[in-house]
Short mmCIF file of C-alpha atoms in Angstrom, two decimals:
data_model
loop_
_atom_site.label_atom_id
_atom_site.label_comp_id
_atom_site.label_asym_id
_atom_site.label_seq_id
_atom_site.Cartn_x
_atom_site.Cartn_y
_atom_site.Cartn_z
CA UNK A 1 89.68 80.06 84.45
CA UNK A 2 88.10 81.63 87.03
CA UNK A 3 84.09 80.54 86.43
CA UNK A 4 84.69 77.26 88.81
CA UNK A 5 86.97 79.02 91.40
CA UNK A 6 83.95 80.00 93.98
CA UNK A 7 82.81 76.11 93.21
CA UNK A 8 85.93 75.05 94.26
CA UNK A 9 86.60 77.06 97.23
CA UNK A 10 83.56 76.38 98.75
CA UNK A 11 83.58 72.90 98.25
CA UNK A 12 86.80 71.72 98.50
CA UNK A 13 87.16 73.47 102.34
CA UNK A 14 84.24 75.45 103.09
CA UNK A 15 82.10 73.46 105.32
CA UNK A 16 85.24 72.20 107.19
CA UNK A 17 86.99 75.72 107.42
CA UNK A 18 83.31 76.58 108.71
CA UNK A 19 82.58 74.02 111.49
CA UNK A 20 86.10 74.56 113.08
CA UNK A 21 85.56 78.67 113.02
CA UNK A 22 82.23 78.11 114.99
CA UNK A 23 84.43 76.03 117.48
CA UNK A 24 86.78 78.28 117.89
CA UNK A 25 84.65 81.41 117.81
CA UNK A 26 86.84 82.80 114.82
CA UNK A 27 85.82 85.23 112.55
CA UNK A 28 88.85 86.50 110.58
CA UNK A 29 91.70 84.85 109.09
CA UNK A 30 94.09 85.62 111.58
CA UNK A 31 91.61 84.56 114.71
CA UNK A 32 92.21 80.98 113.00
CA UNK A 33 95.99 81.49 112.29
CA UNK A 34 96.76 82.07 115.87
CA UNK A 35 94.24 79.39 117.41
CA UNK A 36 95.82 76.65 114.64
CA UNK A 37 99.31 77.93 114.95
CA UNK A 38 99.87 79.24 118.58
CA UNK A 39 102.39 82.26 116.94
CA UNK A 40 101.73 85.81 117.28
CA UNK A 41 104.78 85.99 114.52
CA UNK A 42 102.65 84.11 112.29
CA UNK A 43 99.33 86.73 112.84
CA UNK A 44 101.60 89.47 112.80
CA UNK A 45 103.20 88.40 109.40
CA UNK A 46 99.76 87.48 107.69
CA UNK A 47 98.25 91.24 108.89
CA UNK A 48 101.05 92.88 106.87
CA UNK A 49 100.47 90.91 104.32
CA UNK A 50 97.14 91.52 104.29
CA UNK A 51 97.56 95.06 105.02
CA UNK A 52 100.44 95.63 102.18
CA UNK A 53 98.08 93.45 99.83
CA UNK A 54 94.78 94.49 100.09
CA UNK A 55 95.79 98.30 100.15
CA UNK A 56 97.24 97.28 96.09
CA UNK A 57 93.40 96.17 95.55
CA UNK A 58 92.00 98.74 97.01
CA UNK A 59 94.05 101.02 94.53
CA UNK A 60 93.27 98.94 91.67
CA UNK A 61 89.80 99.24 92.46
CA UNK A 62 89.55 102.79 92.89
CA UNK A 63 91.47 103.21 89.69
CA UNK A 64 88.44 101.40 88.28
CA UNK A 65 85.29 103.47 89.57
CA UNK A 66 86.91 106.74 88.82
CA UNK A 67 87.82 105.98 85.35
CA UNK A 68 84.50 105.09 85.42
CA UNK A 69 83.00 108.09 86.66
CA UNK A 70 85.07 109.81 84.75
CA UNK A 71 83.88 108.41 81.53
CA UNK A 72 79.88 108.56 82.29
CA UNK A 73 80.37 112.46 83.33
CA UNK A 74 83.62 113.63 81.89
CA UNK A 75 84.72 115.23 85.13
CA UNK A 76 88.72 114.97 85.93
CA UNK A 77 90.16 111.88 86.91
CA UNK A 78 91.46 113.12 90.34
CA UNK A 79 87.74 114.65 90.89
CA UNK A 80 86.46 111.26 90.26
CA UNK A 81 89.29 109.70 92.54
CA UNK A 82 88.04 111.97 95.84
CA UNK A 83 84.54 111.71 95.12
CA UNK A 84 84.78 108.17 95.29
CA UNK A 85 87.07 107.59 98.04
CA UNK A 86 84.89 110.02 100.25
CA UNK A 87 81.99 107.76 99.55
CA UNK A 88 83.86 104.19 100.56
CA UNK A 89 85.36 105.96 103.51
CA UNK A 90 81.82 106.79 104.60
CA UNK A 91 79.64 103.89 103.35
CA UNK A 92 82.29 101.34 104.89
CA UNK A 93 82.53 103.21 108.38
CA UNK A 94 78.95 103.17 108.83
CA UNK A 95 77.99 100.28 107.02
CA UNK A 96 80.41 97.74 108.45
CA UNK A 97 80.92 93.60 106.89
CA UNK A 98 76.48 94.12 107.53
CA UNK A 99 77.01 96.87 104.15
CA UNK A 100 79.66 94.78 102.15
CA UNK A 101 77.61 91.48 102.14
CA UNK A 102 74.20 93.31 100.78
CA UNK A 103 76.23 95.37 98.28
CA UNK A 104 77.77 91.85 97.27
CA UNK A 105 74.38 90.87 96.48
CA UNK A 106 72.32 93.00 95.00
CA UNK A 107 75.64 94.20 92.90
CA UNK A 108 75.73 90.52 91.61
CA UNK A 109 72.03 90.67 90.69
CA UNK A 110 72.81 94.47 89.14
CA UNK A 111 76.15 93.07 87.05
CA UNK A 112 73.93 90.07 85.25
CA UNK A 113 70.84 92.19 84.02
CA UNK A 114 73.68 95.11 82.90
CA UNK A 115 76.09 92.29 81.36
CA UNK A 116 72.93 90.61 79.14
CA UNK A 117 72.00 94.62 77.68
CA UNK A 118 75.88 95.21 77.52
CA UNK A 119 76.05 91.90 74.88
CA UNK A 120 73.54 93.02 73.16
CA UNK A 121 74.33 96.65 72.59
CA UNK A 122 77.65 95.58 71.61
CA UNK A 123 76.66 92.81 68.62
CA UNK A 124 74.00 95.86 67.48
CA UNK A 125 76.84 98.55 67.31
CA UNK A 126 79.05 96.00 65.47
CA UNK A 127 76.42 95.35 62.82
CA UNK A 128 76.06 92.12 64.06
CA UNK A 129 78.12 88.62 65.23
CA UNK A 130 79.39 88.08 61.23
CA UNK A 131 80.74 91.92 60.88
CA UNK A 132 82.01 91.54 63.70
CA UNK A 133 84.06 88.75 63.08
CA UNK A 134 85.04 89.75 59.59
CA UNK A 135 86.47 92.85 61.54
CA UNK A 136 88.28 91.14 63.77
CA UNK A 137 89.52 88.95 61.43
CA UNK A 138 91.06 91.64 59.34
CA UNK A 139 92.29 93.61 61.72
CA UNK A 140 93.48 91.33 64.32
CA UNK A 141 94.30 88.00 62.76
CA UNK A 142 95.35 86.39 66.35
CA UNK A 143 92.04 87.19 68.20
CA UNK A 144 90.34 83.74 68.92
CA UNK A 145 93.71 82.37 69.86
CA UNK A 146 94.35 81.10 73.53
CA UNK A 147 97.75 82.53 72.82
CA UNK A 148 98.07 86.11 71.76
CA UNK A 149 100.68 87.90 69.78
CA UNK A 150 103.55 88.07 72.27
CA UNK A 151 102.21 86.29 74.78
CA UNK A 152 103.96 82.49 75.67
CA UNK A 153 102.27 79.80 76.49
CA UNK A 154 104.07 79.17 79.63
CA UNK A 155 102.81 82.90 80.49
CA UNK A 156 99.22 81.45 79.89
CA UNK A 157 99.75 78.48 81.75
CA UNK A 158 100.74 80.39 85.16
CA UNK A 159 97.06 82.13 85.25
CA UNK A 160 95.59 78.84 85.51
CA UNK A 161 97.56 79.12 89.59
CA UNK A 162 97.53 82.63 89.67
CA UNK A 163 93.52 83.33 89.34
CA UNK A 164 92.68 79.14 89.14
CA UNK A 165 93.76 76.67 92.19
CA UNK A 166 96.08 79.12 94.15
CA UNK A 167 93.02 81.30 94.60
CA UNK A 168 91.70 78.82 97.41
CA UNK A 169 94.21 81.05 99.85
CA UNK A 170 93.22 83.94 99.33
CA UNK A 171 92.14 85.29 102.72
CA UNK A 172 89.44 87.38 101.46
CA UNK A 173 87.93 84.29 100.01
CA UNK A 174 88.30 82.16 102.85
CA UNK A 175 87.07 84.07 105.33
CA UNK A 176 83.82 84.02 103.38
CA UNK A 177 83.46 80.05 104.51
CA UNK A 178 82.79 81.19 107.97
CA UNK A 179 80.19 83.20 107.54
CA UNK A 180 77.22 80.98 105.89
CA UNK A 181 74.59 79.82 108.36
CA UNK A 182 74.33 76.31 107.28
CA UNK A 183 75.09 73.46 104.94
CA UNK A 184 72.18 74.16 102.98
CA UNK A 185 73.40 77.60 102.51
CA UNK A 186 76.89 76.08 101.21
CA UNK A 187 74.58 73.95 98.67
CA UNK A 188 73.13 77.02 97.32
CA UNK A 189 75.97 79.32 97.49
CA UNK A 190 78.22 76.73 95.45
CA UNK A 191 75.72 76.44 92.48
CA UNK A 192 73.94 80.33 92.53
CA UNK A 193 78.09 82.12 92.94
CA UNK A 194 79.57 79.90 89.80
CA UNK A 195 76.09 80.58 87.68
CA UNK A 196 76.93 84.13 88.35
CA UNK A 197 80.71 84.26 88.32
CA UNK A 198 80.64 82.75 85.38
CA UNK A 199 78.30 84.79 83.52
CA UNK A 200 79.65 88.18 83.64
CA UNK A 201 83.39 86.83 83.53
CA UNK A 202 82.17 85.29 80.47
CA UNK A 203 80.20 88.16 78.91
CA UNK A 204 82.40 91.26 80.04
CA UNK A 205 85.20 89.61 78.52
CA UNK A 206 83.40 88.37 75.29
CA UNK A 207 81.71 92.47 74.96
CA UNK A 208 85.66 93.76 75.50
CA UNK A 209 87.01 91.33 72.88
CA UNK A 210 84.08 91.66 69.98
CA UNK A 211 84.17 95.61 71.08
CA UNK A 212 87.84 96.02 69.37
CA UNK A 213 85.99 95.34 65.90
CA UNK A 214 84.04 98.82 66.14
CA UNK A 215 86.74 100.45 68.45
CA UNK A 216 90.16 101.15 67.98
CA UNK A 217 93.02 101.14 70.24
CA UNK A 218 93.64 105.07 69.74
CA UNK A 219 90.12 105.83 70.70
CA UNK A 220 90.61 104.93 74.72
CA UNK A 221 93.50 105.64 76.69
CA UNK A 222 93.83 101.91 78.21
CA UNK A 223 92.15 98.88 78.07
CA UNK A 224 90.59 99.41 81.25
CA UNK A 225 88.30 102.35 79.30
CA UNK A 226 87.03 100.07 76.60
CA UNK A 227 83.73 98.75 78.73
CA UNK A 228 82.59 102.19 80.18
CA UNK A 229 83.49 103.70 76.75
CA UNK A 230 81.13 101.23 75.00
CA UNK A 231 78.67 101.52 77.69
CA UNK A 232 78.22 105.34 77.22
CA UNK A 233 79.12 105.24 73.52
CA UNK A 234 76.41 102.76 72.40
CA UNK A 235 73.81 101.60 75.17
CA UNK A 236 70.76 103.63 76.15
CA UNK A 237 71.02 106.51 78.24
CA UNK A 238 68.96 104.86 81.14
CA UNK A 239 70.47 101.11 80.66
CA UNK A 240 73.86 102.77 80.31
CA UNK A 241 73.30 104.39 83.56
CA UNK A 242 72.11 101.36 85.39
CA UNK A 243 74.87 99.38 84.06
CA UNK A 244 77.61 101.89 85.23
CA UNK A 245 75.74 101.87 88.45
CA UNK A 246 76.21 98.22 88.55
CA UNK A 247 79.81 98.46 87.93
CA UNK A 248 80.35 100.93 90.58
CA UNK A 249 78.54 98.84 93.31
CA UNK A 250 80.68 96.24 92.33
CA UNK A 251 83.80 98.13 92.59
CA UNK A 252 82.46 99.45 95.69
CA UNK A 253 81.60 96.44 97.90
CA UNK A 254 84.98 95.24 96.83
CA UNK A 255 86.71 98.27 98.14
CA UNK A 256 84.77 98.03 101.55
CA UNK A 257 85.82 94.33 102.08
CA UNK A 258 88.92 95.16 101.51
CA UNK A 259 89.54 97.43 103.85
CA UNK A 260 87.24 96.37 106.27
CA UNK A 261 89.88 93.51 106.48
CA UNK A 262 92.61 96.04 106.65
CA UNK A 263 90.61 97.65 109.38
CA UNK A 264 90.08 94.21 111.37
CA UNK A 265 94.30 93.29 110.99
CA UNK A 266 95.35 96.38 112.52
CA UNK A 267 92.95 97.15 115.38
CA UNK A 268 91.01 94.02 116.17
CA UNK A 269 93.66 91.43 115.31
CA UNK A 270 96.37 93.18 116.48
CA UNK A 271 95.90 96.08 118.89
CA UNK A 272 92.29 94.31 120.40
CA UNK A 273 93.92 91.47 120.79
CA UNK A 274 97.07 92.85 122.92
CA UNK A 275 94.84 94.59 124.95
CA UNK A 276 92.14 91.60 125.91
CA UNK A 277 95.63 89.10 126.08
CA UNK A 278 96.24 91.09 129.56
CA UNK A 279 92.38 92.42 130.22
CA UNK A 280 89.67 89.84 128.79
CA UNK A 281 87.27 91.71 129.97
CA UNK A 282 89.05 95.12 128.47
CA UNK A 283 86.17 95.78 125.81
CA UNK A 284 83.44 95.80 128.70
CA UNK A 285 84.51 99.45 129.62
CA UNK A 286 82.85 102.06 127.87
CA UNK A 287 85.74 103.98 128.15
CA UNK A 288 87.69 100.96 125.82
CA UNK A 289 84.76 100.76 123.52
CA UNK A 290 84.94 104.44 122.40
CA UNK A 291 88.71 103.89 122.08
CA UNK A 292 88.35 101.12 119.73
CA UNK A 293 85.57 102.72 117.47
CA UNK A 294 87.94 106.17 117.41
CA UNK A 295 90.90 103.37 116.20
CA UNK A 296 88.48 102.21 113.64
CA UNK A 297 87.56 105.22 112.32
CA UNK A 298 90.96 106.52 112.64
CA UNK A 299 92.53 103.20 110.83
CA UNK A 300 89.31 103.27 108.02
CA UNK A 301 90.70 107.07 107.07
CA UNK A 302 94.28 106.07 106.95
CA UNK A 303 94.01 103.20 104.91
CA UNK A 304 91.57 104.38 102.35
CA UNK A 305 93.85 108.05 102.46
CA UNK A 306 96.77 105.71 101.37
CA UNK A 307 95.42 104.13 98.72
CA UNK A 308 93.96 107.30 97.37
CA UNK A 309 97.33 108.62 97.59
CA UNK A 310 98.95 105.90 95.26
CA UNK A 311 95.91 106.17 93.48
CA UNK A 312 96.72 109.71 91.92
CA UNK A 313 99.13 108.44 89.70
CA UNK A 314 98.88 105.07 89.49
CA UNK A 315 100.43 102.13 86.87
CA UNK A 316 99.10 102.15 83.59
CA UNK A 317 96.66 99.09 84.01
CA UNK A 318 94.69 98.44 86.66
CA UNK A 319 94.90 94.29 86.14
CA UNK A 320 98.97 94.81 87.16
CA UNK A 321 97.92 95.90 90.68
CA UNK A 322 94.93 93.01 91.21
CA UNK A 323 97.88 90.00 89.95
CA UNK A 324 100.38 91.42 92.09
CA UNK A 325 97.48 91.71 95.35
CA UNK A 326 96.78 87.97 94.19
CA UNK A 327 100.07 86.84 93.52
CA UNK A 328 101.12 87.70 96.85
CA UNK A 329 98.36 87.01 99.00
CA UNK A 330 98.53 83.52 97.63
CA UNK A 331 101.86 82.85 98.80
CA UNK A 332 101.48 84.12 101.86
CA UNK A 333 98.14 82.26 102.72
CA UNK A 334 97.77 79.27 100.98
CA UNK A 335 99.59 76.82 103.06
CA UNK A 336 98.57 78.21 106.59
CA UNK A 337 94.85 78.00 105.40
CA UNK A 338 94.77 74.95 103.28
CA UNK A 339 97.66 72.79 104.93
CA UNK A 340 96.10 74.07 108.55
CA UNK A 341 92.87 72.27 107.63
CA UNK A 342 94.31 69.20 105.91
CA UNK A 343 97.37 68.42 107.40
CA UNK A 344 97.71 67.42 110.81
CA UNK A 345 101.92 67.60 111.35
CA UNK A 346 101.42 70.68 110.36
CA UNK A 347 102.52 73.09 112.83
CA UNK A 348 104.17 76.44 113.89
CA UNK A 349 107.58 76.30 112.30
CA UNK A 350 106.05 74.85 108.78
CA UNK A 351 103.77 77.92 108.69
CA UNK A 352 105.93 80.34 109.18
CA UNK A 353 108.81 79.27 107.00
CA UNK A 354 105.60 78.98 104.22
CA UNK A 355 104.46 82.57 104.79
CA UNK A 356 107.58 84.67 105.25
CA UNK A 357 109.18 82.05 102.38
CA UNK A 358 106.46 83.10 100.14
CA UNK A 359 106.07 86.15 100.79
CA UNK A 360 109.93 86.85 100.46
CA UNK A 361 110.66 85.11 97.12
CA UNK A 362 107.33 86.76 95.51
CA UNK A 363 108.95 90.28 96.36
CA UNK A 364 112.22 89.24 95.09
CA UNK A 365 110.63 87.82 91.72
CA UNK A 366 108.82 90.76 91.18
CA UNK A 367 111.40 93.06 91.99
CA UNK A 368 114.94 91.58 91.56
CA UNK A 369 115.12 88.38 89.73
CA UNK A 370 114.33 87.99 86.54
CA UNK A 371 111.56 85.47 85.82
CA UNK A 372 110.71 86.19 82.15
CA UNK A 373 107.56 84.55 81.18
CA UNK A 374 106.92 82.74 84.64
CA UNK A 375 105.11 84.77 86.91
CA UNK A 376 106.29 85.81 90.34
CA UNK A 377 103.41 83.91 92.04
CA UNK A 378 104.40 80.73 90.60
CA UNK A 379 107.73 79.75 92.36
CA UNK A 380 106.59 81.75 95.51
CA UNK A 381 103.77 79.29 96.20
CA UNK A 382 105.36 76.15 94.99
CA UNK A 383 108.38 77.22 97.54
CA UNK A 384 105.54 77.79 100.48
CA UNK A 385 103.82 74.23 99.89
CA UNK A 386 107.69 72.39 99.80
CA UNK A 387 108.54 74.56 102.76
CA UNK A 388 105.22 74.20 104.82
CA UNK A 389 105.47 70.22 104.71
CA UNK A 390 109.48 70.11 105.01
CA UNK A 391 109.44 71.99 108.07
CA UNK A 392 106.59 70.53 109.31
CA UNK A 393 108.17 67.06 109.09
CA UNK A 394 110.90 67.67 111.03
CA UNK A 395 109.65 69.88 113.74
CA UNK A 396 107.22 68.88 116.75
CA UNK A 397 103.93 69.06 116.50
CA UNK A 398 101.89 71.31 118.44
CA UNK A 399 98.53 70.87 118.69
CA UNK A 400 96.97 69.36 121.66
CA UNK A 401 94.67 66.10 121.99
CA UNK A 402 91.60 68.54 122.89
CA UNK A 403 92.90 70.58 119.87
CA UNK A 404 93.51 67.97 117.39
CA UNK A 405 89.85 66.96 117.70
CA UNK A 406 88.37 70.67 116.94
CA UNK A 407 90.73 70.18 113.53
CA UNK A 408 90.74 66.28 113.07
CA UNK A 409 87.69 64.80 114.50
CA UNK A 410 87.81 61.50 115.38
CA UNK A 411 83.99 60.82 115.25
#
């Protein structure tokens, strides 16, 4: 589902989402909320949500690198857990968004070579692609299925929003679309990120799957063990290091963007902006400056010491914490972003009813009302897009002339 998503995100809104953040000399999500929008309501809703979401991803994702460290040198979990979140802590706070977009490449680069040895040191411990499948077939009858045992198809269907289409509001995504240089850059970025995304989604999953031939659910504690358990069990010393290496940039530069975007909501979206609203020129004082790096620092602690908190006994599966993140992100964002670019009744009063709608009715489905096999995600973001167009239709607009031309260019 998700090899075409960076395709699709980048092409469907990228270069437009782009050319109006250069105009408007926005570079997060919620400098483009509030220029679009006019509603400090609106920023102030979409930094909680962004605060409240990306802190479940950052948890997830610590989850993952110290299982992982765990498993390559059989220290403690909670060991793992501090050892790692000292490192983000540091490498994000001196690093900066400069540190998260290297890591994302050279990671990516890291994650191919690792996946192709991974593939292969998986069909070699499984004595080969027919064993493995006679394996598989014996002990898990239901294993090439698109529908598992006690799964529903309609619980299928909802990933194809959840991680497919619905992923083109995800903040973390978007904001990506403002930083390439040029359209060339787009070009390139469309074509090189789905060749790669789609690899190791492809392969990671395919080396999980054939792995339950050779090991058995009693031999890890979770799913979420089965790769690094493979990767230490079977590959190479030196590959298996590089590959866990791999892994653990990966989980790293994900970590860092995360809560550099925590980091940005709180003190430069919020606090930053409070402060320059009265004092444009309030940043120009050295005095300010050191204020707002000691905020930084002070806000780059605090987040990552929460996470790490809910970290030390977290759910049993890491991929509950990423859907709910997604789930909820996507309700929240999707119709500000999208219908913001597209849509030119929308307005103030259509994006808030979308966001706090959203964001209400995905809390409520995951908490109070019983949805069964429909995820939470799906009625929250079919109630933002109704709500973002109904209110928009019968409220006033509110963008200017000189406005309406940064958005909708007449020329």
């Amino acid at each position: 589902i998700q090899t075409p998503l960076t395709f699709l995100i980048l092409g469907s809104f990228g270069k437009k989402f782009n050319m109006v953040a250069r105009k408007i000399n926005a570079v997060t999500i919620p400098d483009y909320l509030r220029h679009r929008f006019h509603s400090e309501l609106l920023v102030w809703v979409a930094a909680i949500a962004m605060i409240v979401f990306f802190e479940a991803i950052m948890v997830a994702n610590l989850m993952g690198g110290s299982i992982l460290l765990s498993a390559v040198t059989g220290i403690p979990y909670l060991t793992g857990l501090i050892i790692f979140t000292v490192v983000i802590v540091i490498y994000t706070a001196v690093g900066g968004f400069k540190a998260v977009a290297i890591g994302d490449a050279i990671q990516g680069v890291v994650m191919c070579a690792g996946a192709c040895v991974l593939l292969v040191c998986v069909v070699h411990a499984g004595g080969g692609m027919w064993n493995i499948k006679e394996n598989l077939d014996a002990s898990m009858p239901y294993w090439a299925d698109a529908v598992h045992e006690g799964q529903s198809k309609l619980y299928t269907m909802c990933f194809w929003m959840l991680v497919g289409y619905a992923c083109v509001g995800l903040p973390q995504t978007a904001v990506r679309n403002m930083s390439f240089k040029n359209s060339k850059s787009l070009h390139n970025a469309m074509i090189v990120s789905t060749i790669v995304l789609g690899f190791i989604m492809l392969v990671t999953h395919f080396c999980g799957g054939l792995s339950r031939a050779f090991i058995m659910p009693d031999a890890v504690p979770t799913s979420d063990s089965v790769v690094p358990t493979v990767a230490t069990m079977y590959m190479p010393s030196i590959l298996a290091g590089l590959f866990i290496a791999g892994c653990m940039a990966a989980v790293m530069s994900t970590i860092a963007g995360v809560l550099v975007n925590c980091v940005s909501s709180a003190i430069k979206d919020i606090w930053l902006h409070s402060k320059e609203k009265n004092n444009p020129e309030f940043l120009t004082n050295a005095q300010n400056e050191k204020r707002y790096k000691l905020y930084t620092g002070i806000a780059t602690i605090a987040f990552a010491a929460i996470a790490f908190a809910i970290a030390v006994k977290p759910p049993s599966l890491i991929t509950y914490l990423n859907l709910f993140a997604t789930g909820g992100l996507e309700a929240v964002f999707i119709m500000p972003i999208i219908g913001g670019l597209f849509y030119k009744k929308g307005n103030k009063a259509g994006a808030l009813a979308s966001s706090i709608g959203g964001f209400i009715v995905f809390l409520l489905c995951k908490t109070v009302i019983p949805m069964g096999d429909i995820d939470a995600s799906v009625p929250a973001v079919i109630l933002s897009i109704i709500l973002f167009f109904a209110v928009s239709a019968v409220s006033k607009p509110d963008l200017t002339d000189e406005e309406m031309e940064v958005y909708f260019p007449t020329k």
